[in-house]
Coordinates of N, CA and C and ligand atoms in Angstrom, one line a residue:
M1 N 15.6 -9.0 -6.6 CA 14.1 -8.8 -6.6 C 13.4 -10.0 -7.2
H2 N 12.3 -10.3 -6.7 CA 11.5 -11.4 -7.4 C 11.2 -10.9 -8.8
T3 N 11.1 -11.9 -9.7 CA 10.8 -11.5 -11.1 C 9.3 -11.6 -11.3
H4 N 8.7 -10.6 -11.8 CA 7.3 -10.6 -12.1 C 7.1 -9.6 -13.2
A5 N 6.5 -10.0 -14.3 CA 6.4 -9.1 -15.5 C 5.7 -7.8 -15.1
R6 N 4.8 -7.9 -14.1 CA 4.0 -6.7 -13.8 C 4.5 -5.9 -12.6
Y7 N 5.7 -6.0 -12.2 CA 6.2 -5.3 -11.0 C 6.4 -3.8 -11.4
I8 N 5.8 -2.9 -10.6 CA 6.0 -1.5 -10.7 C 6.6 -0.9 -9.5
H9 N 7.8 -0.3 -9.7 CA 8.6 0.3 -8.6 C 7.9 1.5 -8.0
A10 N 8.5 2.0 -6.9 CA 7.9 3.1 -6.2 C 7.4 4.3 -7.0
L11 N 8.3 4.7 -8.0 CA 7.9 5.9 -8.8 C 7.8 5.5 -10.3
G12 N 7.5 4.2 -10.5 CA 7.5 3.7 -11.9 C 8.9 3.2 -12.2
P13 N 9.7 3.8 -13.1 CA 11.0 3.3 -13.5 C 11.9 3.2 -12.2
A14 N 12.7 2.1 -12.1 CA 13.5 1.9 -10.9 C 14.5 3.0 -10.7
V15 N 15.0 3.6 -11.7 CA 16.0 4.7 -11.5 C 15.4 5.9 -10.7
L16 N 14.1 6.0 -10.6 CA 13.5 7.1 -9.9 C 13.3 6.9 -8.4
T17 N 13.6 5.6 -8.0 CA 13.3 5.3 -6.6 C 13.9 6.2 -5.6
R18 N 15.2 6.6 -5.9 CA 15.9 7.5 -4.9 C 15.2 8.8 -4.7
F19 N 14.3 9.2 -5.7 CA 13.6 10.5 -5.5 C 12.2 10.4 -4.9
Y20 N 11.9 9.1 -4.4 CA 10.6 8.9 -3.9 C 10.2 9.8 -2.7
D21 N 11.1 9.8 -1.7 CA 10.7 10.6 -0.5 C 10.5 12.1 -0.8
P22 N 11.4 12.8 -1.6 CA 11.1 14.2 -1.9 C 9.9 14.3 -2.7
A23 N 9.6 13.4 -3.6 CA 8.4 13.5 -4.5 C 7.1 13.4 -3.6
V24 N 7.1 12.5 -2.7 CA 6.0 12.3 -1.8 C 5.8 13.5 -0.9
R25 N 6.9 14.1 -0.4 CA 6.8 15.3 0.5 C 6.1 16.4 -0.3
L26 N 6.5 16.5 -1.6 CA 6.0 17.6 -2.4 C 4.5 17.4 -2.8
L27 N 4.1 16.2 -3.1 CA 2.8 16.0 -3.8 C 1.7 15.6 -2.8
I28 N 2.0 15.0 -1.7 CA 0.9 14.7 -0.8 C 1.2 15.4 0.6
R29 N 0.1 15.6 1.4 CA 0.3 16.1 2.7 C 0.8 15.0 3.6
E30 N 2.1 14.7 3.5 CA 2.6 13.4 4.0 C 2.4 13.3 5.6
E31 N 2.7 14.4 6.3 CA 2.7 14.2 7.8 C 1.2 14.0 8.2
V32 N 0.3 14.7 7.6 CA -1.1 14.6 8.0 C -1.6 13.2 7.6
F33 N -1.3 12.8 6.4 CA -1.7 11.5 5.9 C -1.2 10.3 6.7
R34 N 0.1 10.3 7.0 CA 0.7 9.2 7.7 C 0.2 9.1 9.1
S35 N 0.1 10.3 9.7 CA -0.3 10.4 11.1 C -1.7 9.9 11.3
Q36 N -2.6 10.3 10.4 CA -4.0 9.8 10.4 C -4.1 8.3 10.2
L37 N -3.3 7.9 9.3 CA -3.3 6.4 9.0 C -2.9 5.6 10.2
V38 N -1.8 6.1 10.9 CA -1.4 5.3 12.1 C -2.5 5.4 13.2
S39 N -3.1 6.5 13.3 CA -4.2 6.6 14.3 C -5.3 5.6 14.0
H40 N -5.7 5.5 12.7 CA -6.7 4.6 12.3 C -6.4 3.1 12.6
M41 N -5.1 2.9 12.7 CA -4.7 1.5 12.9 C -5.0 1.0 14.4
Q42 N -5.3 2.0 15.3 CA -5.7 1.7 16.6 C -4.8 0.6 17.3
L43 N -3.5 0.9 17.3 CA -2.5 0.0 17.8 C -2.5 -0.1 19.3
A44 N -2.2 -1.2 19.9 CA -2.0 -1.4 21.3 C -0.8 -2.2 21.6
P45 N -0.2 -2.0 22.8 CA 1.0 -2.8 23.1 C 0.8 -4.3 23.0
G46 N 1.8 -4.9 22.5 CA 1.8 -6.4 22.4 C 1.3 -6.8 21.0
Q47 N 0.7 -5.9 20.2 CA 0.2 -6.3 18.9 C 1.4 -6.5 17.9
R48 N 1.0 -7.2 16.8 CA 2.0 -7.4 15.7 C 1.3 -6.8 14.5
V49 N 2.1 -5.9 13.8 CA 1.6 -5.3 12.6 C 2.5 -5.4 11.4
L50 N 1.9 -5.5 10.2 CA 2.6 -5.7 9.0 C 2.3 -4.6 8.0
D51 N 3.3 -3.9 7.4 CA 3.2 -2.9 6.4 C 3.5 -3.6 5.0
V52 N 2.6 -3.7 4.1 CA 2.8 -4.4 2.8 C 3.1 -3.4 1.7
G53 N 4.2 -3.5 1.1 CA 4.6 -2.5 0.0 C 5.1 -1.3 0.8
C54 N 6.0 -1.5 1.8 CA 6.4 -0.4 2.7 C 7.2 0.7 2.0
G55 N 7.8 0.4 0.8 CA 8.6 1.4 0.2 C 9.7 1.9 1.0
T56 N 9.9 3.2 1.2 CA 11.1 3.7 1.9 C 10.9 3.6 3.4
G57 N 9.8 3.0 3.9 CA 9.7 2.7 5.3 C 9.1 3.8 6.2
T58 N 8.7 4.9 5.6 CA 8.3 6.1 6.5 C 7.2 5.7 7.4
L59 N 6.2 5.0 6.9 CA 5.0 4.7 7.7 C 5.4 3.7 8.8
A60 N 6.1 2.7 8.5 CA 6.5 1.6 9.4 C 7.3 2.2 10.6
V61 N 8.2 3.2 10.2 CA 9.1 3.8 11.2 C 8.2 4.7 12.1
L62 N 7.3 5.4 11.5 CA 6.4 6.3 12.4 C 5.5 5.4 13.3
A63 N 5.0 4.3 12.8 CA 4.2 3.4 13.7 C 5.0 2.9 14.8
Q64 N 6.3 2.5 14.5 CA 7.1 1.9 15.6 C 7.5 3.0 16.6
Q65 N 7.8 4.2 16.1 CA 8.1 5.3 17.1 C 7.0 5.6 18.0
R66 N 5.8 5.7 17.4 CA 4.6 6.1 18.2 C 4.2 5.0 19.1
H67 N 4.4 3.7 18.7 CA 4.0 2.6 19.5 C 5.1 1.6 19.7
P68 N 6.0 2.0 20.7 CA 7.2 1.1 20.9 C 6.9 -0.3 21.4
G69 N 5.7 -0.4 21.9 CA 5.3 -1.8 22.4 C 4.7 -2.7 21.4
V70 N 4.7 -2.2 20.1 CA 4.1 -3.0 19.0 C 5.2 -3.6 18.2
E71 N 5.1 -4.8 17.7 CA 6.1 -5.4 16.9 C 5.8 -5.1 15.4
V72 N 6.6 -4.2 14.8 CA 6.3 -3.8 13.4 C 7.2 -4.6 12.4
H73 N 6.5 -5.2 11.4 CA 7.1 -5.9 10.3 C 6.8 -5.1 9.0
A74 N 7.6 -5.2 8.0 CA 7.4 -4.4 6.8 C 8.0 -5.2 5.6
V75 N 7.2 -5.3 4.5 CA 7.7 -6.0 3.3 C 7.6 -5.1 2.1
D76 N 8.5 -5.4 1.2 CA 8.4 -4.8 -0.1 C 9.1 -5.7 -1.1
G77 N 8.7 -5.7 -2.4 CA 9.3 -6.6 -3.4 C 10.6 -6.1 -3.9
D78 N 11.0 -4.9 -3.6 CA 12.2 -4.2 -4.2 C 13.3 -4.1 -3.2
D79 N 14.4 -4.7 -3.5 CA 15.6 -4.6 -2.6 C 16.1 -3.2 -2.4
K80 N 16.1 -2.5 -3.5 CA 16.7 -1.1 -3.5 C 15.9 -0.2 -2.5
V81 N 14.6 -0.3 -2.6 CA 13.8 0.6 -1.7 C 13.9 0.1 -0.3
L82 N 14.0 -1.2 -0.1 CA 14.2 -1.8 1.2 C 15.5 -1.3 1.9
A83 N 16.6 -1.1 1.1 CA 17.8 -0.6 1.6 C 17.6 0.8 2.1
I84 N 16.9 1.6 1.4 CA 16.6 3.0 1.9 C 15.8 2.9 3.2
A85 N 14.8 2.0 3.2 CA 13.9 1.9 4.4 C 14.8 1.4 5.6
R86 N 15.6 0.5 5.4 CA 16.4 -0.1 6.6 C 17.3 1.0 7.1
E87 N 17.9 1.9 6.2 CA 18.8 2.9 6.7 C 18.0 4.0 7.5
K88 N 16.8 4.3 7.0 CA 15.9 5.2 7.7 C 15.5 4.7 9.1
A89 N 15.2 3.5 9.2 CA 14.8 2.9 10.5 C 16.0 2.9 11.4
A90 N 17.2 2.6 10.9 CA 18.4 2.6 11.7 C 18.7 4.0 12.3
R91 N 18.6 5.0 11.4 CA 18.8 6.4 11.8 C 17.8 6.8 12.9
A92 N 16.6 6.3 12.8 CA 15.5 6.7 13.7 C 15.6 5.8 15.0
G93 N 16.4 4.8 15.0 CA 16.4 3.9 16.1 C 15.2 3.1 16.3
A94 N 14.5 2.8 15.1 CA 13.2 2.1 15.2 C 13.5 0.6 14.7
G95 N 13.1 -0.3 15.6 CA 13.4 -1.7 15.3 C 12.4 -2.4 14.4
V96 N 12.1 -1.8 13.3 CA 11.2 -2.4 12.3 C 11.9 -3.6 11.7
R97 N 11.2 -4.8 11.5 CA 11.7 -6.0 10.8 C 11.4 -6.0 9.4
F98 N 12.3 -5.7 8.5 CA 12.0 -5.7 7.1 C 12.3 -7.0 6.4
E99 N 11.5 -7.3 5.4 CA 11.7 -8.5 4.6 C 11.4 -8.2 3.2
R100 N 12.1 -8.9 2.2 CA 11.7 -8.7 0.8 C 10.6 -9.8 0.5
A101 N 9.5 -9.3 0.1 CA 8.4 -10.3 -0.3 C 7.4 -9.6 -1.2
M102 N 6.7 -10.4 -2.0 CA 5.6 -9.9 -2.8 C 4.3 -9.9 -2.0
A103 N 3.5 -9.0 -2.4 CA 2.2 -8.8 -1.6 C 1.4 -10.1 -1.7
W104 N 1.5 -10.9 -2.7 CA 0.7 -12.1 -2.9 C 1.4 -13.3 -2.4
E105 N 2.5 -13.2 -1.8 CA 3.3 -14.3 -1.3 C 4.0 -13.9 0.0
L106 N 3.3 -13.7 1.1 CA 3.9 -13.2 2.3 C 4.5 -14.3 3.1
P107 N 5.7 -14.1 3.6 CA 6.4 -15.2 4.3 C 6.1 -15.3 5.8
Y108 N 4.8 -15.4 6.1 CA 4.4 -15.6 7.5 C 3.3 -16.6 7.6
P109 N 3.2 -17.3 8.7 CA 2.1 -18.3 8.9 C 0.7 -17.6 8.9
D110 N -0.3 -18.4 8.7 CA -1.7 -17.9 8.8 C -1.9 -17.2 10.2
G111 N -2.7 -16.1 10.2 CA -3.1 -15.5 11.5 C -2.0 -14.9 12.3
T112 N -0.9 -14.4 11.6 CA 0.2 -13.8 12.4 C 0.0 -12.4 12.9
F113 N -0.8 -11.6 12.2 CA -0.9 -10.2 12.5 C -2.2 -9.7 13.0
D114 N -2.1 -8.7 14.0 CA -3.3 -8.1 14.5 C -3.8 -7.0 13.5
R115 N -2.8 -6.4 12.8 CA -3.2 -5.3 11.9 C -2.2 -5.5 10.7
V116 N -2.8 -5.2 9.5 CA -2.0 -5.1 8.3 C -2.3 -3.7 7.7
V117 N -1.3 -3.0 7.2 CA -1.5 -1.7 6.6 C -0.8 -1.7 5.2
S118 N -1.4 -1.0 4.3 CA -0.8 -0.9 3.0 C -1.1 0.4 2.4
S119 N -0.1 1.2 2.2 CA -0.4 2.6 1.7 C 0.3 2.9 0.3
L120 N -0.5 3.4 -0.5 CA -0.1 3.8 -1.9 C 0.5 2.6 -2.7
M121 N 0.1 1.4 -2.4 CA 0.7 0.2 -3.1 C -0.3 -0.4 -4.0
F122 N -1.6 -0.5 -3.6 CA -2.6 -1.3 -4.4 C -2.7 -0.7 -5.8
H123 N -2.5 0.6 -6.0 CA -2.6 1.1 -7.4 C -1.5 0.6 -8.3
H124 N -0.5 0.0 -7.7 CA 0.6 -0.6 -8.5 C 0.2 -2.0 -9.1
L125 N -0.9 -2.5 -8.6 CA -1.3 -3.9 -9.0 C -2.4 -3.9 -10.0
A126 N -2.3 -4.8 -11.0 CA -3.4 -5.1 -11.9 C -4.5 -5.8 -11.1
A127 N -5.7 -5.7 -11.7 CA -6.9 -6.2 -10.9 C -6.8 -7.6 -10.3
D128 N -6.3 -8.6 -11.0 CA -6.2 -9.9 -10.5 C -5.1 -10.0 -9.4
D129 N -4.1 -9.2 -9.5 CA -3.0 -9.1 -8.5 C -3.5 -8.4 -7.2
K130 N -4.4 -7.4 -7.4 CA -5.0 -6.8 -6.2 C -5.8 -7.8 -5.4
R131 N -6.5 -8.6 -6.1 CA -7.4 -9.7 -5.5 C -6.5 -10.7 -4.8
R132 N -5.4 -11.2 -5.4 CA -4.7 -12.2 -4.7 C -3.8 -11.6 -3.6
A133 N -3.4 -10.3 -3.7 CA -2.7 -9.6 -2.6 C -3.7 -9.5 -1.4
A134 N -5.0 -9.1 -1.7 CA -6.0 -9.0 -0.6 C -6.2 -10.3 0.1
E135 N -6.3 -11.4 -0.7 CA -6.5 -12.7 -0.1 C -5.4 -13.2 0.7
E136 N -4.1 -12.8 0.3 CA -2.9 -13.2 1.1 C -2.9 -12.4 2.4
I137 N -3.3 -11.1 2.3 CA -3.3 -10.3 3.5 C -4.3 -10.9 4.5
L138 N -5.5 -11.3 4.0 CA -6.5 -11.9 4.9 C -5.9 -13.2 5.5
R139 N -5.2 -13.9 4.8 CA -4.6 -15.2 5.4 C -3.7 -14.9 6.6
V140 N -2.8 -13.8 6.5 CA -1.9 -13.6 7.6 C -2.5 -12.8 8.7
L141 N -3.7 -12.3 8.5 CA -4.4 -11.6 9.7 C -5.0 -12.6 10.6
R142 N -5.0 -12.3 11.9 CA -5.7 -13.2 12.9 C -7.2 -12.9 12.8
P143 N -8.0 -13.9 13.1 CA -9.5 -13.6 13.2 C -9.7 -12.4 14.0
G144 N -10.6 -11.5 13.5 CA -10.8 -10.2 14.2 C -9.8 -9.1 13.9
G145 N -8.8 -9.4 13.2 CA -7.8 -8.4 12.9 C -8.2 -7.5 11.7
A146 N -7.5 -6.4 11.5 CA -8.0 -5.5 10.5 C -6.9 -5.1 9.5
L147 N -7.4 -4.8 8.3 CA -6.5 -4.3 7.2 C -6.9 -2.8 7.1
L148 N -5.8 -1.9 7.0 CA -6.0 -0.5 6.7 C -5.4 -0.3 5.4
L149 N -6.1 0.1 4.4 CA -5.6 0.3 3.0 C -5.7 1.8 2.7
A150 N -4.6 2.5 2.3 CA -4.7 3.9 2.0 C -4.2 4.0 0.5
D151 N -5.1 4.5 -0.3 CA -4.6 4.6 -1.7 C -5.5 5.7 -2.5
F152 N -5.0 6.0 -3.7 CA -5.7 7.1 -4.4 C -7.2 6.7 -4.7
G153 N -8.0 7.7 -4.6 CA -9.5 7.5 -4.9 C -9.9 8.5 -6.0
S154 N -11.2 8.5 -6.3 CA -11.7 9.3 -7.4 C -11.7 10.8 -7.0
P155 N -11.2 11.6 -7.9 CA -11.2 13.1 -7.6 C -12.6 13.6 -7.7
R156 N -13.0 14.6 -6.8 CA -14.3 15.1 -6.9 C -14.3 16.5 -7.5
E157 N -13.1 17.1 -7.7 CA -13.0 18.4 -8.3 C -12.2 18.4 -9.6
A158 N -12.3 19.6 -10.3 CA -11.7 19.7 -11.6 C -10.2 19.4 -11.7
P159 N -9.4 20.0 -10.8 CA -7.9 19.7 -11.0 C -7.6 18.2 -10.9
G160 N -8.3 17.5 -10.1 CA -8.1 16.1 -10.0 C -8.4 15.4 -11.2
R161 N -9.5 15.9 -11.9 CA -9.9 15.2 -13.1 C -8.9 15.4 -14.3
V162 N -8.2 16.5 -14.2 CA -7.1 16.8 -15.2 C -6.0 15.8 -14.9
V163 N -5.7 15.6 -13.6 CA -4.6 14.6 -13.2 C -5.0 13.2 -13.8
V164 N -6.3 12.8 -13.7 CA -6.7 11.5 -14.2 C -6.5 11.4 -15.7
R165 N -6.8 12.5 -16.4 CA -6.7 12.4 -17.9 C -5.2 12.2 -18.2
A166 N -4.3 13.0 -17.5 CA -2.9 12.8 -17.7 C -2.4 11.4 -17.4
L167 N -2.9 10.9 -16.3 CA -2.5 9.6 -15.8 C -2.9 8.5 -16.9
R168 N -4.2 8.6 -17.4 CA -4.7 7.6 -18.4 C -3.8 7.7 -19.6
W169 N -3.4 8.9 -20.0 CA -2.6 9.0 -21.2 C -1.2 8.3 -20.9
F170 N -0.6 8.6 -19.8 CA 0.7 8.1 -19.4 C 0.7 6.6 -19.3
E171 N -0.4 6.1 -18.7 CA -0.5 4.6 -18.5 C -0.6 3.9 -19.8
R172 N -1.3 4.5 -20.8 CA -1.5 3.9 -22.1 C -0.1 3.8 -22.8
L173 N 0.6 4.9 -22.6 CA 2.0 5.0 -23.3 C 2.9 4.0 -22.6
A174 N 2.9 4.0 -21.3 CA 3.9 3.2 -20.5 C 3.7 1.7 -20.6
H175 N 2.4 1.3 -20.7 CA 2.1 -0.2 -20.6 C 1.3 -0.7 -21.8
R176 N 1.6 -0.1 -23.0 CA 0.8 -0.4 -24.1 C 0.7 -1.9 -24.5
R177 N 1.6 -2.7 -23.9 CA 1.6 -4.2 -24.2 C 0.8 -4.9 -23.2
D178 N 0.4 -4.3 -22.1 CA -0.3 -5.0 -21.0 C -1.6 -4.2 -20.6
D179 N -2.7 -4.6 -21.2 CA -3.9 -3.9 -20.9 C -4.3 -3.9 -19.4
D180 N -4.0 -5.0 -18.8 CA -4.3 -5.1 -17.3 C -3.6 -4.0 -16.5
L181 N -2.4 -3.7 -17.0 CA -1.6 -2.6 -16.3 C -2.2 -1.2 -16.7
V182 N -2.6 -1.1 -17.9 CA -3.1 0.2 -18.3 C -4.3 0.5 -17.5
H183 N -5.1 -0.5 -17.1 CA -6.3 -0.3 -16.3 C -6.1 -0.5 -14.8
R184 N -4.8 -0.5 -14.3 CA -4.6 -0.8 -12.9 C -5.2 0.3 -12.0
F185 N -5.4 1.5 -12.5 CA -6.0 2.5 -11.6 C -7.6 2.5 -11.6
D186 N -8.2 1.6 -12.4 CA -9.6 1.7 -12.5 C -10.4 1.5 -11.2
D187 N -10.0 0.5 -10.4 CA -10.6 0.2 -9.1 C -10.5 1.4 -8.2
N188 N -9.3 2.0 -8.2 CA -9.0 3.2 -7.4 C -9.9 4.4 -7.8
L189 N -9.9 4.6 -9.1 CA -10.6 5.8 -9.6 C -12.1 5.7 -9.6
A190 N -12.6 4.5 -9.4 CA -14.1 4.2 -9.3 C -14.4 4.0 -7.8
D191 N -13.5 4.2 -6.9 CA -13.7 4.0 -5.5 C -14.2 2.6 -5.2
R192 N -13.5 1.6 -5.9 CA -14.0 0.2 -5.7 C -13.1 -0.6 -4.7
L193 N -12.1 0.1 -4.0 CA -11.3 -0.7 -3.1 C -12.0 -1.4 -2.0
P194 N -13.1 -0.8 -1.4 CA -13.9 -1.6 -0.5 C -14.4 -2.9 -1.1
A195 N -14.9 -2.8 -2.4 CA -15.4 -4.0 -3.1 C -14.3 -5.0 -3.4
V196 N -13.1 -4.5 -3.6 CA -12.0 -5.5 -3.9 C -11.8 -6.3 -2.6
L197 N -11.8 -5.6 -1.4 CA -11.6 -6.3 -0.1 C -12.8 -7.2 0.2
S198 N -14.0 -6.8 -0.1 CA -15.1 -7.7 0.2 C -15.0 -8.9 -0.7
G199 N -14.6 -8.7 -2.0 CA -14.5 -9.8 -2.9 C -13.4 -10.8 -2.5
A200 N -12.4 -10.4 -1.7 CA -11.4 -11.2 -1.2 C -11.7 -11.9 0.1
G201 N -12.9 -11.5 0.7 CA -13.4 -12.2 1.9 C -13.3 -11.4 3.1
F202 N -13.0 -10.1 3.0 CA -13.0 -9.2 4.2 C -14.5 -8.9 4.6
S203 N -14.7 -8.7 5.9 CA -16.0 -8.3 6.3 C -16.0 -6.8 6.6
G204 N -17.2 -6.1 6.4 CA -17.4 -4.7 6.8 C -16.4 -3.8 6.1
A205 N -16.0 -4.1 4.8 CA -15.0 -3.2 4.2 C -15.7 -1.9 3.8
A206 N -15.1 -0.8 4.2 CA -15.7 0.5 3.9 C -14.6 1.6 4.0
E207 N -14.9 2.7 3.3 CA -14.0 3.9 3.4 C -14.3 4.6 4.7
I208 N -13.2 4.9 5.5 CA -13.4 5.5 6.8 C -12.9 6.9 6.8
D209 N -12.1 7.3 5.8 CA -11.5 8.6 5.9 C -11.0 9.0 4.5
R210 N -10.7 10.2 4.2 CA -10.2 10.6 2.9 C -9.5 12.0 3.1
I211 N -8.3 12.1 2.5 CA -7.6 13.4 2.6 C -7.3 13.9 1.2
S212 N -7.4 15.2 1.0 CA -7.0 15.7 -0.3 C -5.5 15.9 -0.4
T213 N -5.0 15.8 -1.6 CA -3.6 16.1 -1.9 C -3.5 16.9 -3.1
A214 N -2.2 17.3 -3.5 CA -2.0 18.1 -4.7 C -2.3 17.4 -6.0
I215 N -2.4 16.0 -5.9 CA -2.7 15.3 -7.1 C -4.1 14.6 -7.0
L216 N -4.2 13.5 -6.3 CA -5.5 12.9 -6.2 C -5.8 12.7 -4.7
P217 N -7.1 12.6 -4.3 CA -7.4 12.3 -2.9 C -6.9 10.9 -2.5
I218 N -6.6 10.8 -1.2 CA -6.2 9.4 -0.7 C -7.4 8.9 0.2
A219 N -7.9 7.8 -0.2 CA -9.0 7.1 0.5 C -8.4 6.1 1.5
M220 N -8.9 6.1 2.7 CA -8.5 5.1 3.7 C -9.6 4.1 3.9
V221 N -9.3 2.9 3.7 CA -10.4 1.8 3.6 C -10.0 0.8 4.7
R222 N -11.0 0.4 5.5 CA -10.7 -0.6 6.5 C -11.6 -1.9 6.2
G223 N -11.0 -3.0 6.5 CA -11.8 -4.3 6.4 C -11.3 -5.2 7.5
H224 N -12.2 -6.1 7.9 CA -11.8 -7.0 9.0 C -11.8 -8.5 8.5
K225 N -11.0 -9.3 9.2 CA -11.1 -10.7 9.1 C -12.1 -11.2 10.1
R226 N -13.1 -11.9 9.7 CA -14.2 -12.3 10.6 C -13.7 -13.0 11.8
D227 N -14.3 -12.7 13.0 CA -13.9 -13.3 14.3 C -14.0 -14.8 14.2
D228 N -15.0 -15.3 13.5 CA -15.2 -16.7 13.5 C -14.4 -17.4 12.3
A229 N -13.5 -16.7 11.7 CA -12.7 -17.3 10.6 C -11.9 -18.4 11.2
P230 N -11.7 -19.5 10.5 CA -11.0 -20.6 11.2 C -9.5 -20.2 11.5
E231 N -9.1 -20.6 12.7 CA -7.7 -20.3 13.1 C -6.7 -21.2 12.3
A232 N -5.4 -20.7 12.3 CA -4.4 -21.5 11.6 C -4.2 -22.9 12.3
Ligands
SAM301 C1 4.2 4.1 -4.2 S1 5.2 3.1 -3.3 C2 4.4 3.3 -1.7 C3 5.4 3.0 -0.6 C4 4.9 3.2 0.9 N1 3.9 2.3 1.2 C5 4.4 4.6 1.1 O1 3.3 4.8 1.6 O2 5.1 5.6 0.7 C6 4.7 1.4 -3.7 C7 5.6 0.4 -3.2 O3 5.0 -0.9 -3.4 C8 6.0 -1.8 -3.8 N2 5.4 -2.8 -4.6 C9 4.8 -2.7 -5.8 N3 4.3 -3.9 -6.2 C10 4.5 -4.8 -5.2 C11 4.2 -6.2 -4.9 N4 3.6 -6.9 -5.8 N5 4.6 -6.7 -3.8 C12 5.3 -6.0 -2.8 N6 5.6 -4.7 -3.0 C13 5.2 -4.1 -4.1 C14 7.0 -0.9 -4.6 O4 8.3 -1.5 -4.7 C15 7.0 0.4 -3.9 O5 8.0 0.4 -2.9

C-alpha cells in the first residue's frame, strides 16, 4: 500500500476490512443506494468509467453487469480490499479493471473518463486531501464528463444527530494527534460537498438525490468538467 500518514481503511482499522461487506449490508440500504447511484451515472455503451476508492468493488461490479458495453475501471489505495474486490468481480464474471492508486494520484492520462464515481470515500479524507482528490478527478475526466459523489450528509432527524455526537467523540479519540482528521467529517456534515467540488473547478456542482440509512443520510452530488475545458 502507498504510505500516507492519513490513510483510513474501509472500516477504520485495517483488521476490520474483511467485515466491510456485512457491515454495509446491515447499516445502509445497499441495494437501493447502489442501484440509484448507477442510474444517476447515465452510462452509455462505449463510455469509460472510473470508481475512485472502490473498496470491495460492489459498485464497480454492479455498473459493469448493468452496462456490459461500458469499460469500468476501479482504484483503491489498499491492496487487501482490492483482493476482495478482484475476487468478487471474478465470481460475477465482470471484467472490471482494478488498480491500486491514491485518489490524489490517479494513474491515467488527462481526459480519460466519461464518468467518475466515488462512493463513501470522501469522508475518509481530510479537507486538503478532499480538495486535491477532487482536482485529480477533474483532470482525468474528459471535457463535458461528470463526477458522481455519494457520501454521508447532515442528518435532519434526531437519531442521526445522536450518530453525529458518537462519531465526533470517536474521531477525537481515534485521531487525537491529527486535528485535520478529527474534522474530516465536517464538510460532509455541513453538506459542503458541492462546495468542495466547485472549489476544485467543477461546474454546476449540486446535490441531486439523498437516501436515508440506519446511520446517516447519503447525499449524491454531481459536478461536471466544463465542455470548454482544455483537452489533454
Ligand atoms: C468506506 S470505503 C467505501 C468503499 C466503496 N466505494 C463502497 O461504496 O463501499 C472507503 C474506501 O476508500 C479507500 N480509500 C481511503 N482513502 C483513500 C485514498 N486516499 N485513495 C484511494 N482510496 C482510498 C479505502 O481503502 C476504502 O476501501
